[in-house]
Amino acid sequence: MSVIHLAALTHSAPAAANSIPAPFLQTLPIPAWIPPQLQPWLPWVLAADGQDRRHCPLDLRSGERRCAWAGRLELDLDSNGGHFAQTWTVLATTWIALPGDAALWPQTVRDGDQPLPVLPHAGHPAVRLDAGEHRLTGQFQWATATLPDALPVPAATGLFTLRRNGQLQPQPRLEPDGRLWLRDPTAAPADAAGDWLRVTVLRRIEDELPLQMRTRLELTVGGRAREIQLGPVPIGDGVPFDLNSPLPARLEPDGMLRVQVRPGQWTLEVATAHPDLNVPLTLTPRPAPWPAVEIWAFAARPDLRQVTVSGAPALDPQQTQLPAEWSALPVYRLAAGDTLRLDEQRRGDPTPDPDRLQLNRELWLDFTGSGYSVQDRISGQLTRTWRLEADARLQLGQVQIAGQAVPINQLGDGAAAGVEVRRGQVNVSADGRLELPINQLPASGWALRFDSAQTTLHLPPGWDVLAISGVDNVPNTWLTRWTLLDLFLLLIVVIGAARLWGASWGAVALLALVLTWQAPDAPQQVWLHLLAATALRRAVLTAAFGGRWVQQVVTGYWRGSVLALLLIGLSFVITQVRTGIYPQLAHPAALARAGDGFGNAEVQFAPQVSGLTEDAVDALPAAPIAREMLSSAARRKSASPASAPPQPLEVIDPQAQIQTGVGVPTWHWQQVTLAWSGPVGATEAAQLWLLTPPLQLGVALLGSLLMGLLGWRLSGWQLPQPTVAGMKTALVLVAALTGGLHSEPTLAEELPSPKLLQELRERLLAPPDCVPHCVELARLAVRADATVLTLELTLDAATAVAAPVPGGSGAWSPQQIEVDGATLELMQRDAAGQLVVPLAAGQHQVILRGAIPAAAQLDVPLPLAPHLVTVDVDGWRVAGLEAETTVTQLQFIRLATADAAPVATLTQEALPPLLRVERRLRFGVEWQVETRVLRLSAPEFAVLLPITLLPVKRCKRREWRWLTGKCSRRCRRA
C-alpha cells in the first residue's frame, strides 16, 4: 500500500511545468548506416502504426519506450459524482487510461473543448491521443447516489489531488492494485447492523530449516468498510516474518492482526517460523470471528528428514477449500485444543532418487568407413553417481563439464577411462572415437543408465542406410522410405509388363523399378501412362476397334508417354551416373557450404534489395546491418562459441595435462536419427546395414541400364541407323538437359524479405549499450524535519531514460519534483509501482519533496544506489548508512519526544527478520567456503546482520564489511 501525503505542500507548491523536456520532442535522423534502398521501409519496421518511438524515454526495468507522461490527476468528488482533470504529454500516438472502470465509467470526457470517445482498452476506460499536449477532463455519476469506497486510477499516474465534498484530503491512500480510497475505513458510520464477516483459516506446514507455517486467511466481508482484529495468528512460539495482504493490515507484537476491510472476498497470508523442529503444534482457542475448526496441510522434505504426523484426523483434500497447489499434500482437521505432533524418524535421505540423465549424441562416419567420430552431450540430474566412465568401445578424446575442460583419468591399470563430476545438475560434453565394426552401433557407450538417448548419424557423400534394427523410432532408411502407394504402383507396372511381354520382362521391370524408384527425380507415374498407352494401342491396332480417330488419339497418347519417358529418363540417368561417380554433387546446397567451411549446419542466401548498388555494398563497414545480412559467414563466426573467453580452471591442478582429443568434424550431409526411450543400458546397440559408395555406384549404373532397356521395350522402337543430323540433334538435346542441371539460385528480390526487415527493426529498436546502467545516482542529499522530507539527487544519464526515483513503493511519496530548477509534474509509476521521471542525456539535479507520515519509523527504498550520501535531519536517526556498504534503503527512526503524535496510519512496521545461512565447501586446488545468506522474511525492511565466518578467512565481496572476525552486510530490498 502506498500513501500519498499532500499536507500543507499543496498550497505552497509553485506553478507546475507540465511540458516534457525539449530533447524528447526532436525527431531522430535516419542512421547513416542504412542503405538508401531500405530507408523508405523505416516507418514500416519501426511500429505497426508507422511511428518512430526511439526518442521516447527508455524504461530500464521493462525495456519499453514511455511515450505518454501524465501530470497531476485532480479529483473533486462528492456523493452525487464529481469531475477529474489531468494533463498528458504524448510523444507518439498511444492509448491513455482514464480513472474509473466498467462500473464507474467516466462521462463527458473532453480534450480541451473537443469531445473524445471512451473505449475499453487493456481492461480500463481509455482514449487514443496523438502526439502533443492534452488537457483531459471528465465527470463521474454514481448510480447509488453515494460516494464509492474506492476509485480505480491509471497505474501510470504519479501525483494526485483529491477533494472530497469540497475538502482537500491530505492523505489519499493508493493501494498496489491501483485503487484510490475515497473513504477512510476507520471513520465509518456508527451503524453496524448490516456488517458481517466470514473467516476461513488454512495453514500449510513446511518442514524446512527452520520449520515454517504459512497461515492463509480467507475473508468474506459484507457491510461497511471498517477495521477488525483477528487472532492471535501464530501457533505456539511461532515468530511472524512476513505478511502479504491486499488490504491495509498490521501484525501487532501480541500476534493480533488488524485489518481495514471493505466488502468483498480477500486472501491474506502470514508466515511464521518455529525454531524447534519437534515442538508439538497446539491450536489454542481464539475469540470470534476466528473459526472453531482449521484445516492444516503438511509439506514434507524427505531430503532433509523423515517424520511421522500424528494427533489429528486426516481429511480428503478434495473435500476442503485448499488452494490447488496444496491439494496434493496430506491434510488434517484441527479444532481448538487439538495438537499436531511431528515425530522425527531420521535425518537426510538414505535412498536418494536414481540418476536422471539424457544422452544426445552426434556421430560422423569416416569417409573411408573405418569408424565414427563422436560428440556426446549428457544432461540431467546426478544423485548417486560421482564419476562418469566410458566402456571399452568409446575412446574419449576431450571432456568438458559446464564448458570447462577436465582431465580424463583411470582408477587403475586396465580400468575404464572417465571423469570426476560433482553431484547435482550436470552438463557434460565429450568428444571421442568409436573404432568398431561400423554396422554395430552402441546406444550409449557409457557405463551408465540413461533415461533416454538420441543419436544423429551423419553420413558422408555416397553413403546410405539400407535398414536399421534395435531402435525405438522409425529412422530414415532406404526400406522405411517405401510407402504402400509406392509398392502398389510398382506392382501394377510389373504385372502389366509381365502380361504384355512375358515373365522375363516382368522380372526386368521389377529389378529396374526397385533400384531406381527411391532415387531423387526418378520416373514413376510416367511408367503407368506408358504401360496403359501401350496396352490400348495394341488393342486398337490389332482389333481395329473404334475407327480411325480412336487410333489416332491412342497413338498420340502413346507417343506423348514415350516422349515424356525419354525426357525424364534421360535427365535422370545423367544425374544418377554423375552423382554415382561424384557423390558430392548429390546436394548442391551442401556443396555451396563448402566455401564457408565444409559442413556448416545451414546455408542462407542473404536477401537483396532491388537496385542495391555496388557502392552500397562497399560501404558496409559503416553499415553493420547490411554487412551482417549479406555476410552469413561473418555472422556465424562472430556468434561462434569458440570466441567466448575460456573459464578459469578453479578445481584443476595447473600442472595437469588436459586432453584435447582429435577433434570432431563439422560437416553435415545426410542425417539419420536414432532414438531409444526408457532406460537405456550400456549393452544396448543398433544393427546397421550400410550402402557404400561403390555399391551405390553399381546400383546407379545397373538401375540406369535396366530402366533404359525397359523403356526401349515399352516404347517398341527399333534402333535407327545413325546419321550426322541425328547425332547433332542428340548432342544439342543432351547439352540443354545437362546445362539446366547447373542453374544457380537467384538472389534478387523486388521487395525486402521479411527476415531482412525484421533484422532492420531489431537493429533500430535495440536498446543502447549502456543498459541496464544508463543512469547513475552520483550524489544524494537528505534533509528532513518533523514533517517534511527532501531528497536532492544528482543523476547522470547516458541516454533519454525514465529514471527511477524514490517514492511510490513505500509509505512515502513526493508531492513536489524539480528537475534542473524547474518544477515538473510529469511523473509515472512503472509496473512495480516505482516512480519514474523523464530525463534527457546529461547530468540533472532532481529535488523530491514530500510530507512525512505520523509514524515512528519510515522506510524509503532507493531504486538506484547512491555513490555519495549526505544527511541533514532534525528529530530523526537515519539507519543504513554504514561505511563500505551499498545503500539501497534509508530507514528513518523518529527520536522520542514528550509531545510526539500517535501513529495514525495503519501500516506494517518492521517484522523480525528470518535468514538462512548456507555454507558450501568447495574442494579444489584451493579450498573455499562459500557462505550464502538467504532472506526468507519480508523484503520491505532493511536488516544489518553479522555472519560468523570460519577461522582465517576474509570477505571477498566489496559490499561486505569485515568486523572483528565477522562479515556484515546490509540486505538489499528485493
Short mmCIF file of C-alpha atoms in Angstrom, two decimals, residues 259-475:
data_model
loop_
_atom_site.label_atom_id
_atom_site.label_comp_id
_atom_site.label_asym_id
_atom_site.label_seq_id
_atom_site.Cartn_x
_atom_site.Cartn_y
_atom_site.Cartn_z
CA VAL A 259 -7.13 -5.29 9.04
CA GLN A 260 -9.01 -2.41 7.43
CA VAL A 261 -11.57 -4.35 5.40
CA ARG A 262 -14.15 -3.43 2.82
CA PRO A 263 -16.88 -5.54 1.16
CA GLY A 264 -15.61 -8.39 -0.98
CA GLN A 265 -13.51 -11.54 -0.79
CA TRP A 266 -9.90 -11.18 0.34
CA THR A 267 -6.99 -13.52 0.97
CA LEU A 268 -4.25 -12.69 3.48
CA GLU A 269 -1.18 -14.77 4.25
CA VAL A 270 1.01 -14.68 7.35
CA ALA A 271 4.30 -16.62 7.51
CA THR A 272 5.77 -17.71 10.84
CA ALA A 273 8.93 -19.58 11.81
CA HIS A 274 9.34 -22.15 14.61
CA PRO A 275 12.89 -22.62 15.89
CA ASP A 276 12.16 -26.05 17.42
CA LEU A 277 11.57 -28.63 14.69
CA ASN A 278 9.96 -31.19 17.03
CA VAL A 279 7.75 -28.97 19.19
CA PRO A 280 4.05 -30.02 19.29
CA LEU A 281 1.77 -27.57 17.46
CA THR A 282 -1.31 -26.91 19.61
CA LEU A 283 -4.30 -24.92 18.37
CA THR A 284 -5.48 -22.85 21.34
CA PRO A 285 -8.98 -21.28 21.43
CA ARG A 286 -9.29 -17.90 19.74
CA PRO A 287 -12.07 -15.31 20.04
CA ALA A 288 -14.67 -14.76 17.35
CA PRO A 289 -14.78 -14.25 14.44
CA TRP A 290 -11.94 -16.79 14.34
CA PRO A 291 -13.38 -20.18 13.23
CA ALA A 292 -13.53 -23.10 15.65
CA VAL A 293 -12.01 -25.54 13.11
CA GLU A 294 -8.90 -25.12 10.94
CA ILE A 295 -7.50 -27.16 8.04
CA TRP A 296 -3.76 -27.88 8.10
CA ALA A 297 -1.58 -29.27 5.30
CA PHE A 298 1.89 -30.73 5.75
CA ALA A 299 4.63 -30.37 3.10
CA ALA A 300 7.39 -32.86 3.88
CA ARG A 301 11.05 -32.57 2.88
CA PRO A 302 12.30 -36.17 2.74
CA ASP A 303 15.71 -34.99 1.55
CA LEU A 304 16.16 -33.19 4.91
CA ARG A 305 14.45 -35.58 7.29
CA GLN A 306 11.63 -38.11 7.57
CA VAL A 307 8.83 -37.56 10.09
CA THR A 308 5.54 -39.15 11.08
CA VAL A 309 2.50 -36.94 11.68
CA SER A 310 0.01 -37.78 14.45
CA GLY A 311 -2.53 -36.18 16.75
CA ALA A 312 -5.19 -35.04 14.25
CA PRO A 313 -7.60 -36.82 11.90
CA ALA A 314 -6.71 -36.85 8.22
CA LEU A 315 -9.03 -35.45 5.55
CA ASP A 316 -9.55 -35.89 1.85
CA PRO A 317 -8.09 -32.74 0.22
CA GLN A 318 -10.87 -32.81 -2.38
CA GLN A 319 -13.44 -32.16 0.36
CA THR A 320 -11.73 -28.99 1.56
CA GLN A 321 -11.26 -25.47 0.25
CA LEU A 322 -7.49 -25.80 -0.05
CA PRO A 323 -5.71 -23.99 -2.90
CA ALA A 324 -4.87 -26.12 -5.91
CA GLU A 325 -1.14 -26.09 -5.09
CA TRP A 326 -1.91 -27.60 -1.64
CA SER A 327 -4.28 -30.34 -2.82
CA ALA A 328 -1.51 -32.95 -3.28
CA LEU A 329 -0.41 -32.69 0.39
CA PRO A 330 -1.70 -34.67 3.38
CA VAL A 331 -4.42 -32.66 5.12
CA TYR A 332 -5.60 -32.67 8.76
CA ARG A 333 -8.55 -31.20 10.65
CA LEU A 334 -7.83 -29.45 13.94
CA ALA A 335 -10.26 -27.99 16.44
CA ALA A 336 -9.48 -25.83 19.47
CA GLY A 337 -7.30 -27.82 21.86
CA ASP A 338 -6.00 -30.33 19.28
CA THR A 339 -2.26 -30.92 18.90
CA LEU A 340 -0.35 -31.96 15.79
CA ARG A 341 2.88 -33.83 16.53
CA LEU A 342 5.85 -34.25 14.18
CA ASP A 343 7.98 -37.22 15.26
CA GLU A 344 11.38 -37.28 13.58
CA GLN A 345 12.48 -40.70 12.35
CA ARG A 346 15.83 -39.93 10.76
CA ARG A 347 17.79 -37.12 9.15
CA GLY A 348 18.69 -36.99 5.47
CA ASP A 349 17.67 -39.33 2.66
CA PRO A 350 19.43 -42.74 2.78
CA THR A 351 17.89 -43.81 -0.55
CA PRO A 352 18.15 -40.87 -2.98
CA ASP A 353 16.34 -40.98 -6.27
CA PRO A 354 18.18 -42.63 -9.16
CA ASP A 355 20.17 -40.55 -11.59
CA ARG A 356 18.13 -38.85 -14.30
CA LEU A 357 20.33 -38.49 -17.39
CA GLN A 358 19.71 -37.86 -21.06
CA LEU A 359 22.20 -38.51 -23.86
CA ASN A 360 22.29 -36.54 -27.10
CA ARG A 361 24.93 -37.85 -29.48
CA GLU A 362 26.24 -36.85 -32.89
CA LEU A 363 28.17 -39.39 -34.97
CA TRP A 364 30.19 -38.70 -38.11
CA LEU A 365 31.01 -41.75 -40.21
CA ASP A 366 34.51 -41.59 -41.68
CA PHE A 367 34.69 -41.14 -45.47
CA THR A 368 36.56 -44.44 -45.61
CA GLY A 369 34.08 -46.20 -43.29
CA SER A 370 36.74 -47.11 -40.73
CA GLY A 371 34.96 -45.69 -37.66
CA TYR A 372 32.94 -42.87 -36.13
CA SER A 373 33.79 -39.50 -34.64
CA VAL A 374 31.65 -38.92 -31.54
CA GLN A 375 30.34 -35.86 -29.76
CA ASP A 376 28.17 -36.64 -26.71
CA ARG A 377 26.13 -34.22 -24.61
CA ILE A 378 24.99 -35.60 -21.26
CA SER A 379 22.49 -33.58 -19.24
CA GLY A 380 20.27 -34.24 -16.26
CA GLN A 381 20.46 -34.74 -12.52
CA LEU A 382 23.03 -36.83 -10.63
CA THR A 383 22.04 -38.06 -7.19
CA ARG A 384 24.11 -41.22 -6.73
CA THR A 385 26.94 -41.24 -9.25
CA TRP A 386 30.10 -39.20 -8.78
CA ARG A 387 32.03 -40.50 -11.78
CA LEU A 388 31.19 -40.91 -15.48
CA GLU A 389 33.02 -43.82 -17.12
CA ALA A 390 33.07 -44.88 -20.76
CA ASP A 391 33.13 -48.54 -21.77
CA ALA A 392 35.91 -50.05 -23.83
CA ARG A 393 34.27 -49.26 -27.19
CA LEU A 394 34.32 -45.48 -26.66
CA GLN A 395 37.74 -43.79 -26.77
CA LEU A 396 37.44 -40.42 -25.03
CA GLY A 397 39.39 -37.52 -26.52
CA GLN A 398 38.15 -34.47 -24.58
CA VAL A 399 35.54 -33.96 -21.88
CA GLN A 400 34.08 -30.65 -20.75
CA ILE A 401 31.88 -30.11 -17.72
CA ALA A 402 29.85 -26.90 -17.82
CA GLY A 403 32.12 -25.64 -20.61
CA GLN A 404 35.36 -26.33 -18.70
CA ALA A 405 37.78 -28.99 -19.92
CA VAL A 406 38.61 -31.61 -17.26
CA PRO A 407 41.26 -34.35 -17.22
CA ILE A 408 40.36 -37.88 -18.26
CA ASN A 409 41.74 -40.49 -15.85
CA GLN A 410 41.65 -44.16 -14.94
CA LEU A 411 41.23 -45.68 -11.48
CA GLY A 412 43.95 -48.27 -12.00
CA ASP A 413 45.58 -50.29 -14.74
CA GLY A 414 43.05 -51.63 -17.20
CA ALA A 415 40.21 -49.64 -15.68
CA ALA A 416 37.76 -47.71 -17.80
CA ALA A 417 38.51 -44.09 -18.66
CA GLY A 418 36.26 -41.47 -17.11
CA VAL A 419 35.95 -38.10 -15.41
CA GLU A 420 35.05 -36.91 -11.92
CA VAL A 421 31.87 -34.88 -11.56
CA ARG A 422 30.02 -33.12 -8.78
CA ARG A 423 26.55 -34.21 -7.81
CA GLY A 424 23.65 -32.16 -9.00
CA GLN A 425 22.76 -30.71 -12.34
CA VAL A 426 25.28 -31.78 -14.97
CA ASN A 427 26.09 -30.55 -18.46
CA VAL A 428 28.82 -32.72 -19.94
CA SER A 429 30.23 -32.55 -23.47
CA ALA A 430 32.54 -35.37 -24.59
CA ASP A 431 34.41 -35.92 -27.87
CA GLY A 432 35.88 -39.23 -28.89
CA ARG A 433 36.10 -42.09 -31.35
CA LEU A 434 34.26 -45.36 -31.90
CA GLU A 435 36.68 -47.83 -33.51
CA LEU A 436 34.44 -50.84 -34.04
CA PRO A 437 32.53 -52.60 -36.79
CA ILE A 438 30.51 -49.78 -38.27
CA ASN A 439 27.40 -51.93 -38.53
CA GLN A 440 27.30 -52.37 -34.70
CA LEU A 441 26.40 -49.03 -33.09
CA PRO A 442 26.12 -48.85 -29.25
CA ALA A 443 23.22 -46.88 -27.84
CA SER A 444 25.41 -45.04 -25.32
CA GLY A 445 28.96 -46.34 -24.96
CA TRP A 446 28.94 -45.25 -21.29
CA ALA A 447 28.84 -47.38 -18.16
CA LEU A 448 25.65 -45.57 -17.14
CA ARG A 449 21.91 -45.97 -17.43
CA PHE A 450 20.18 -43.18 -19.30
CA ASP A 451 16.51 -42.29 -19.25
CA SER A 452 16.66 -41.62 -22.98
CA ALA A 453 19.23 -41.47 -25.75
CA GLN A 454 19.17 -39.90 -29.18
CA THR A 455 21.83 -40.21 -31.86
CA THR A 456 22.17 -38.16 -35.03
CA LEU A 457 24.21 -40.14 -37.56
CA HIS A 458 25.94 -38.02 -40.22
CA LEU A 459 26.72 -39.99 -43.38
CA PRO A 460 29.41 -38.78 -45.83
CA PRO A 461 28.65 -38.38 -49.55
CA GLY A 462 27.87 -41.64 -51.30
CA TRP A 463 26.74 -43.50 -48.18
CA ASP A 464 23.20 -44.55 -47.29
CA VAL A 465 21.45 -46.80 -44.80
CA LEU A 466 19.55 -49.79 -46.12
CA ALA A 467 17.89 -50.73 -42.79
CA ILE A 468 18.35 -50.36 -39.02
CA SER A 469 17.19 -52.59 -36.18
CA GLY A 470 17.36 -52.26 -32.41
CA VAL A 471 16.00 -48.69 -32.07
CA ASP A 472 12.69 -47.35 -30.74
CA ASN A 473 11.95 -44.90 -33.56
CA VAL A 474 11.49 -45.29 -37.31
CA PRO A 475 14.70 -43.87 -38.83
#
